[in-house]
Amino acid sequence: MIAAAAEAAPEEACGLLLGQHGRISAMVPARNVATDRSRSFEIDPAVLLKTHREARAQGLSVVGHWHSHPNGAAQPSRRDAARAVENGQLWLIVASGQVSGFQAAAAGPVQGRFMPIALEIG
């Protein structure tokens, strides 16, 4: 994710997270099809549909997504909060070589929409 974010800068990079029960087992990069890719992201719908089908075939789920903030912090923005659905999906944000994790939730302490989560690599 960090390498993809650096390569895409100054535009935002994005992708999907596959796994089960809050555990991420794979990352799928996706093309950012947003109109203003320097300030926003939108996962390519074709990649989204294909990834959901392939994940189900492997006994996995799309548990969230990741995107970068090339000119910002590894924290959700107000724009992210406005687009987030309170469904427990994981949001990983890459900025300045750092990755931070959040879970979409009702009335979360971050931007009123996210709960910070600890990321464990192992």
mmCIF file of N, CA, C and O in Angstrom, residues 1-71:
data_model
loop_
_atom_site.group_PDB
_atom_site.id
_atom_site.type_symbol
_atom_site.label_atom_id
_atom_site.label_comp_id
_atom_site.label_asym_id
_atom_site.label_seq_id
_atom_site.Cartn_x
_atom_site.Cartn_y
_atom_site.Cartn_z
ATOM 1 N N MET A 1 0.826 -1.187 0.000
ATOM 2 C CA MET A 1 0.000 0.000 0.000
ATOM 3 C C MET A 1 0.869 1.249 0.000
ATOM 4 O O MET A 1 0.549 2.209 -0.709
ATOM 5 N N ILE A 2 1.911 1.231 0.808
ATOM 6 C CA ILE A 2 2.790 2.402 0.888
ATOM 7 C C ILE A 2 3.448 2.659 -0.462
ATOM 8 O O ILE A 2 3.506 3.800 -0.928
ATOM 9 N N ALA A 3 3.921 1.607 -1.112
ATOM 10 C CA ALA A 3 4.557 1.759 -2.423
ATOM 11 C C ALA A 3 3.552 2.243 -3.468
ATOM 12 O O ALA A 3 3.853 3.123 -4.279
ATOM 13 N N ALA A 4 2.346 1.695 -3.463
ATOM 14 C CA ALA A 4 1.310 2.105 -4.411
ATOM 15 C C ALA A 4 0.934 3.567 -4.191
ATOM 16 O O ALA A 4 0.729 4.317 -5.149
ATOM 17 N N ALA A 5 0.864 3.984 -2.930
ATOM 18 C CA ALA A 5 0.528 5.373 -2.620
ATOM 19 C C ALA A 5 1.621 6.311 -3.120
ATOM 20 O O ALA A 5 1.332 7.362 -3.701
ATOM 21 N N ALA A 6 2.871 5.942 -2.913
ATOM 22 C CA ALA A 6 3.982 6.778 -3.370
ATOM 23 C C ALA A 6 3.991 6.877 -4.891
ATOM 24 O O ALA A 6 4.221 7.952 -5.456
ATOM 25 N N GLU A 7 3.717 5.773 -5.553
ATOM 26 C CA GLU A 7 3.710 5.750 -7.014
ATOM 27 C C GLU A 7 2.579 6.605 -7.590
ATOM 28 O O GLU A 7 2.743 7.242 -8.623
ATOM 29 N N ALA A 8 1.431 6.625 -6.935
ATOM 30 C CA ALA A 8 0.275 7.361 -7.438
ATOM 31 C C ALA A 8 0.347 8.866 -7.159
ATOM 32 O O ALA A 8 -0.337 9.636 -7.823
ATOM 33 N N ALA A 9 1.134 9.266 -6.165
ATOM 34 C CA ALA A 9 1.202 10.677 -5.778
ATOM 35 C C ALA A 9 1.534 11.540 -6.996
ATOM 36 O O ALA A 9 2.303 11.108 -7.851
ATOM 37 N N PRO A 10 0.898 12.677 -7.144
ATOM 38 C CA PRO A 10 0.105 13.410 -6.157
ATOM 39 C C PRO A 10 -1.380 13.039 -6.129
ATOM 40 O O PRO A 10 -2.178 13.711 -5.492
ATOM 41 N N GLU A 11 -1.756 11.978 -6.817
ATOM 42 C CA GLU A 11 -3.143 11.522 -6.767
ATOM 43 C C GLU A 11 -3.312 10.495 -5.647
ATOM 44 O O GLU A 11 -2.335 9.893 -5.203
ATOM 45 N N GLU A 12 -4.550 10.282 -5.225
ATOM 46 C CA GLU A 12 -4.833 9.269 -4.212
ATOM 47 C C GLU A 12 -4.834 7.886 -4.853
ATOM 48 O O GLU A 12 -5.347 7.708 -5.953
ATOM 49 N N ALA A 13 -4.259 6.935 -4.165
ATOM 50 C CA ALA A 13 -4.299 5.532 -4.563
ATOM 51 C C ALA A 13 -5.391 4.861 -3.739
ATOM 52 O O ALA A 13 -5.783 5.364 -2.680
ATOM 53 N N CYS A 14 -5.871 3.703 -4.207
ATOM 54 C CA CYS A 14 -6.915 3.021 -3.459
ATOM 55 C C CYS A 14 -6.933 1.539 -3.791
ATOM 56 O O CYS A 14 -6.329 1.096 -4.768
ATOM 57 N N GLY A 15 -7.638 0.772 -2.966
ATOM 58 C CA GLY A 15 -7.784 -0.652 -3.191
ATOM 59 C C GLY A 15 -8.707 -1.270 -2.161
ATOM 60 O O GLY A 15 -9.252 -0.584 -1.292
ATOM 61 N N LEU A 16 -8.862 -2.561 -2.277
ATOM 62 C CA LEU A 16 -9.770 -3.315 -1.406
ATOM 63 C C LEU A 16 -8.993 -4.215 -0.469
ATOM 64 O O LEU A 16 -7.871 -4.639 -0.773
ATOM 65 N N LEU A 17 -9.612 -4.536 0.659
ATOM 66 C CA LEU A 17 -9.022 -5.420 1.666
ATOM 67 C C LEU A 17 -9.865 -6.676 1.763
ATOM 68 O O LEU A 17 -11.080 -6.603 1.930
ATOM 69 N N LEU A 18 -9.219 -7.826 1.653
ATOM 70 C CA LEU A 18 -9.918 -9.108 1.753
ATOM 71 C C LEU A 18 -9.543 -9.797 3.049
ATOM 72 O O LEU A 18 -8.418 -9.685 3.523
ATOM 73 N N GLY A 19 -10.477 -10.545 3.600
ATOM 74 C CA GLY A 19 -10.198 -11.285 4.818
ATOM 75 C C GLY A 19 -11.464 -11.840 5.422
ATOM 76 O O GLY A 19 -12.464 -12.059 4.732
ATOM 77 N N GLN A 20 -11.401 -12.030 6.743
ATOM 78 C CA GLN A 20 -12.535 -12.537 7.507
ATOM 79 C C GLN A 20 -12.463 -11.979 8.914
ATOM 80 O O GLN A 20 -11.378 -11.901 9.494
ATOM 81 N N HIS A 21 -13.608 -11.613 9.455
ATOM 82 C CA HIS A 21 -13.742 -11.216 10.860
ATOM 83 C C HIS A 21 -12.710 -10.169 11.281
ATOM 84 O O HIS A 21 -12.051 -10.319 12.299
ATOM 85 N N GLY A 22 -12.546 -9.114 10.500
ATOM 86 C CA GLY A 22 -11.629 -8.044 10.861
ATOM 87 C C GLY A 22 -10.168 -8.362 10.628
ATOM 88 O O GLY A 22 -9.312 -7.559 10.955
ATOM 89 N N ARG A 23 -9.897 -9.520 10.073
ATOM 90 C CA ARG A 23 -8.508 -9.916 9.788
ATOM 91 C C ARG A 23 -8.283 -9.776 8.286
ATOM 92 O O ARG A 23 -9.016 -10.347 7.487
ATOM 93 N N ILE A 24 -7.272 -9.022 7.923
ATOM 94 C CA ILE A 24 -6.958 -8.779 6.518
ATOM 95 C C ILE A 24 -5.958 -9.830 6.047
ATOM 96 O O ILE A 24 -4.915 -10.014 6.662
ATOM 97 N N SER A 25 -6.293 -10.518 4.958
ATOM 98 C CA SER A 25 -5.372 -11.527 4.427
ATOM 99 C C SER A 25 -4.813 -11.140 3.063
ATOM 100 O O SER A 25 -3.832 -11.719 2.620
ATOM 101 N N ALA A 26 -5.429 -10.164 2.392
ATOM 102 C CA ALA A 26 -4.928 -9.737 1.078
ATOM 103 C C ALA A 26 -5.384 -8.321 0.775
ATOM 104 O O ALA A 26 -6.405 -7.856 1.280
ATOM 105 N N MET A 27 -4.608 -7.658 -0.067
ATOM 106 C CA MET A 27 -4.911 -6.322 -0.533
ATOM 107 C C MET A 27 -4.988 -6.373 -2.050
ATOM 108 O O MET A 27 -4.136 -6.965 -2.693
ATOM 109 N N VAL A 28 -6.042 -5.800 -2.614
ATOM 110 C CA VAL A 28 -6.224 -5.757 -4.062
ATOM 111 C C VAL A 28 -6.165 -4.298 -4.500
ATOM 112 O O VAL A 28 -7.028 -3.501 -4.104
ATOM 113 N N PRO A 29 -5.164 -3.902 -5.284
ATOM 114 C CA PRO A 29 -5.133 -2.522 -5.759
ATOM 115 C C PRO A 29 -6.253 -2.285 -6.762
ATOM 116 O O PRO A 29 -6.711 -3.209 -7.435
ATOM 117 N N ALA A 30 -6.711 -1.056 -6.836
ATOM 118 C CA ALA A 30 -7.775 -0.691 -7.780
ATOM 119 C C ALA A 30 -7.454 0.662 -8.388
ATOM 120 O O ALA A 30 -6.792 1.494 -7.762
ATOM 121 N N ARG A 31 -7.950 0.873 -9.577
ATOM 122 C CA ARG A 31 -7.780 2.172 -10.231
ATOM 123 C C ARG A 31 -8.702 3.171 -9.549
ATOM 124 O O ARG A 31 -9.849 2.873 -9.235
ATOM 125 N N ASN A 32 -8.186 4.355 -9.295
ATOM 126 C CA ASN A 32 -8.974 5.439 -8.732
ATOM 127 C C ASN A 32 -9.685 6.134 -9.891
ATOM 128 O O ASN A 32 -9.045 6.734 -10.750
ATOM 129 N N VAL A 33 -11.006 6.050 -9.925
ATOM 130 C CA VAL A 33 -11.777 6.641 -11.026
ATOM 131 C C VAL A 33 -12.494 7.928 -10.605
ATOM 132 O O VAL A 33 -13.388 8.402 -11.313
ATOM 133 N N ALA A 34 -12.099 8.514 -9.482
ATOM 134 C CA ALA A 34 -12.712 9.771 -9.030
ATOM 135 C C ALA A 34 -12.434 10.883 -10.031
ATOM 136 O O ALA A 34 -11.410 10.878 -10.719
ATOM 137 N N THR A 35 -13.328 11.840 -10.084
ATOM 138 C CA THR A 35 -13.155 12.984 -10.969
ATOM 139 C C THR A 35 -11.930 13.801 -10.579
ATOM 140 O O THR A 35 -11.144 14.195 -11.419
ATOM 141 N N ASP A 36 -11.762 14.058 -9.283
ATOM 142 C CA ASP A 36 -10.610 14.810 -8.778
ATOM 143 C C ASP A 36 -9.761 13.874 -7.933
ATOM 144 O O ASP A 36 -9.897 13.815 -6.722
ATOM 145 N N ARG A 37 -8.887 13.120 -8.581
ATOM 146 C CA ARG A 37 -8.079 12.105 -7.895
ATOM 147 C C ARG A 37 -7.037 12.693 -6.947
ATOM 148 O O ARG A 37 -6.458 11.968 -6.155
ATOM 149 N N SER A 38 -6.798 13.995 -7.016
ATOM 150 C CA SER A 38 -5.844 14.606 -6.094
ATOM 151 C C SER A 38 -6.466 14.862 -4.729
ATOM 152 O O SER A 38 -5.752 15.088 -3.755
ATOM 153 N N ARG A 39 -7.795 14.792 -4.638
ATOM 154 C CA ARG A 39 -8.488 15.081 -3.381
ATOM 155 C C ARG A 39 -9.489 14.022 -2.962
ATOM 156 O O ARG A 39 -10.123 14.135 -1.921
ATOM 157 N N SER A 40 -9.668 12.986 -3.796
ATOM 158 C CA SER A 40 -10.711 12.010 -3.517
ATOM 159 C C SER A 40 -10.355 10.675 -4.162
ATOM 160 O O SER A 40 -9.459 10.598 -4.997
ATOM 161 N N PHE A 41 -11.079 9.647 -3.764
ATOM 162 C CA PHE A 41 -10.896 8.347 -4.395
ATOM 163 C C PHE A 41 -12.251 7.722 -4.657
ATOM 164 O O PHE A 41 -13.219 7.975 -3.947
ATOM 165 N N GLU A 42 -12.291 6.926 -5.690
ATOM 166 C CA GLU A 42 -13.450 6.103 -6.011
ATOM 167 C C GLU A 42 -12.911 4.825 -6.638
ATOM 168 O O GLU A 42 -12.228 4.883 -7.668
ATOM 169 N N ILE A 43 -13.182 3.711 -6.005
ATOM 170 C CA ILE A 43 -12.683 2.428 -6.486
ATOM 171 C C ILE A 43 -13.384 2.060 -7.786
ATOM 172 O O ILE A 43 -14.604 2.164 -7.890
ATOM 173 N N ASP A 44 -12.604 1.648 -8.760
ATOM 174 C CA ASP A 44 -13.128 1.234 -10.064
ATOM 175 C C ASP A 44 -14.233 0.191 -9.841
ATOM 176 O O ASP A 44 -13.987 -0.863 -9.249
ATOM 177 N N PRO A 45 -15.473 0.470 -10.277
ATOM 178 C CA PRO A 45 -16.586 -0.452 -10.046
ATOM 179 C C PRO A 45 -16.345 -1.858 -10.614
ATOM 180 O O PRO A 45 -16.780 -2.842 -10.019
ATOM 181 N N ALA A 46 -15.653 -1.959 -11.742
ATOM 182 C CA ALA A 46 -15.377 -3.278 -12.322
ATOM 183 C C ALA A 46 -14.487 -4.092 -11.397
ATOM 184 O O ALA A 46 -14.706 -5.294 -11.194
ATOM 185 N N VAL A 47 -13.485 -3.445 -10.797
ATOM 186 C CA VAL A 47 -12.604 -4.136 -9.848
ATOM 187 C C VAL A 47 -13.383 -4.514 -8.596
ATOM 188 O O VAL A 47 -13.208 -5.610 -8.049
ATOM 189 N N LEU A 48 -14.251 -3.639 -8.154
ATOM 190 C CA LEU A 48 -15.065 -3.909 -6.967
ATOM 191 C C LEU A 48 -15.919 -5.158 -7.158
ATOM 192 O O LEU A 48 -15.907 -6.068 -6.316
ATOM 193 N N LEU A 49 -16.643 -5.230 -8.258
ATOM 194 C CA LEU A 49 -17.496 -6.398 -8.524
ATOM 195 C C LEU A 49 -16.671 -7.668 -8.691
ATOM 196 O O LEU A 49 -17.003 -8.716 -8.114
ATOM 197 N N LYS A 50 -15.618 -7.601 -9.472
ATOM 198 C CA LYS A 50 -14.763 -8.766 -9.699
ATOM 199 C C LYS A 50 -14.155 -9.264 -8.380
ATOM 200 O O LYS A 50 -14.119 -10.467 -8.120
ATOM 201 N N THR A 51 -13.702 -8.340 -7.556
ATOM 202 C CA THR A 51 -13.070 -8.717 -6.283
ATOM 203 C C THR A 51 -14.070 -9.367 -5.344
ATOM 204 O O THR A 51 -13.751 -10.347 -4.664
ATOM 205 N N HIS A 52 -15.300 -8.856 -5.283
ATOM 206 C CA HIS A 52 -16.328 -9.485 -4.448
ATOM 207 C C HIS A 52 -16.578 -10.932 -4.894
ATOM 208 O O HIS A 52 -16.649 -11.838 -4.061
ATOM 209 N N ARG A 53 -16.704 -11.146 -6.203
ATOM 210 C CA ARG A 53 -16.938 -12.507 -6.719
ATOM 211 C C ARG A 53 -15.770 -13.427 -6.399
ATOM 212 O O ARG A 53 -15.962 -14.552 -5.917
ATOM 213 N N GLU A 54 -14.552 -12.967 -6.659
ATOM 214 C CA GLU A 54 -13.374 -13.802 -6.417
ATOM 215 C C GLU A 54 -13.182 -14.080 -4.938
ATOM 216 O O GLU A 54 -12.777 -15.184 -4.559
ATOM 217 N N ALA A 55 -13.461 -13.108 -4.088
ATOM 218 C CA ALA A 55 -13.332 -13.306 -2.644
ATOM 219 C C ALA A 55 -14.293 -14.389 -2.161
ATOM 220 O O ALA A 55 -13.896 -15.296 -1.418
ATOM 221 N N ARG A 56 -15.552 -14.314 -2.596
ATOM 222 C CA ARG A 56 -16.536 -15.339 -2.200
ATOM 223 C C ARG A 56 -16.083 -16.720 -2.632
ATOM 224 O O ARG A 56 -16.222 -17.692 -1.891
ATOM 225 N N ALA A 57 -15.530 -16.836 -3.830
ATOM 226 C CA ALA A 57 -15.066 -18.133 -4.336
ATOM 227 C C ALA A 57 -13.933 -18.690 -3.491
ATOM 228 O O ALA A 57 -13.743 -19.904 -3.432
ATOM 229 N N GLN A 58 -13.201 -17.808 -2.808
ATOM 230 C CA GLN A 58 -12.079 -18.228 -1.959
ATOM 231 C C GLN A 58 -12.464 -18.319 -0.482
ATOM 232 O O GLN A 58 -11.617 -18.542 0.381
ATOM 233 N N GLY A 59 -13.746 -18.127 -0.182
ATOM 234 C CA GLY A 59 -14.191 -18.165 1.210
ATOM 235 C C GLY A 59 -13.814 -16.912 1.986
ATOM 236 O O GLY A 59 -13.762 -16.929 3.214
ATOM 237 N N LEU A 60 -13.558 -15.815 1.280
ATOM 238 C CA LEU A 60 -13.194 -14.554 1.915
ATOM 239 C C LEU A 60 -14.297 -13.523 1.688
ATOM 240 O O LEU A 60 -15.234 -13.764 0.947
ATOM 241 N N SER A 61 -14.130 -12.379 2.307
ATOM 242 C CA SER A 61 -15.043 -11.251 2.122
ATOM 243 C C SER A 61 -14.219 -9.999 1.869
ATOM 244 O O SER A 61 -13.055 -9.917 2.266
ATOM 245 N N VAL A 62 -14.839 -9.014 1.273
ATOM 246 C CA VAL A 62 -14.237 -7.689 1.212
ATOM 247 C C VAL A 62 -14.539 -7.057 2.570
ATOM 248 O O VAL A 62 -15.692 -6.795 2.893
ATOM 249 N N VAL A 63 -13.501 -6.876 3.391
ATOM 250 C CA VAL A 63 -13.684 -6.372 4.755
ATOM 251 C C VAL A 63 -13.451 -4.867 4.857
ATOM 252 O O VAL A 63 -13.630 -4.282 5.917
ATOM 253 N N GLY A 64 -13.053 -4.268 3.758
ATOM 254 C CA GLY A 64 -12.832 -2.828 3.762
ATOM 255 C C GLY A 64 -12.016 -2.403 2.564
ATOM 256 O O GLY A 64 -11.904 -3.122 1.578
ATOM 257 N N HIS A 65 -11.441 -1.231 2.696
ATOM 258 C CA HIS A 65 -10.627 -0.699 1.616
ATOM 259 C C HIS A 65 -9.529 0.181 2.198
ATOM 260 O O HIS A 65 -9.515 0.487 3.386
ATOM 261 N N TRP A 66 -8.627 0.589 1.332
ATOM 262 C CA TRP A 66 -7.564 1.496 1.728
ATOM 263 C C TRP A 66 -7.471 2.606 0.686
ATOM 264 O O TRP A 66 -7.890 2.441 -0.450
ATOM 265 N N HIS A 67 -6.963 3.731 1.116
ATOM 266 C CA HIS A 67 -6.668 4.816 0.190
ATOM 267 C C HIS A 67 -5.588 5.699 0.789
ATOM 268 O O HIS A 67 -5.273 5.592 1.970
ATOM 269 N N SER A 68 -5.016 6.531 -0.052
ATOM 270 C CA SER A 68 -3.936 7.391 0.415
ATOM 271 C C SER A 68 -4.382 8.843 0.499
ATOM 272 O O SER A 68 -5.330 9.263 -0.149
ATOM 273 N N HIS A 69 -3.670 9.570 1.337
ATOM 274 C CA HIS A 69 -3.803 11.017 1.451
ATOM 275 C C HIS A 69 -2.427 11.590 1.105
ATOM 276 O O HIS A 69 -1.605 11.807 1.987
ATOM 277 N N PRO A 70 -2.140 11.820 -0.181
ATOM 278 C CA PRO A 70 -0.802 12.247 -0.576
ATOM 279 C C PRO A 70 -0.364 13.588 0.004
ATOM 280 O O PRO A 70 0.830 13.820 0.170
ATOM 281 N N ASN A 71 -1.286 14.461 0.337
ATOM 282 C CA ASN A 71 -0.929 15.771 0.894
ATOM 283 C C ASN A 71 -1.500 15.967 2.285
ATOM 284 O O ASN A 71 -1.730 17.093 2.707
#
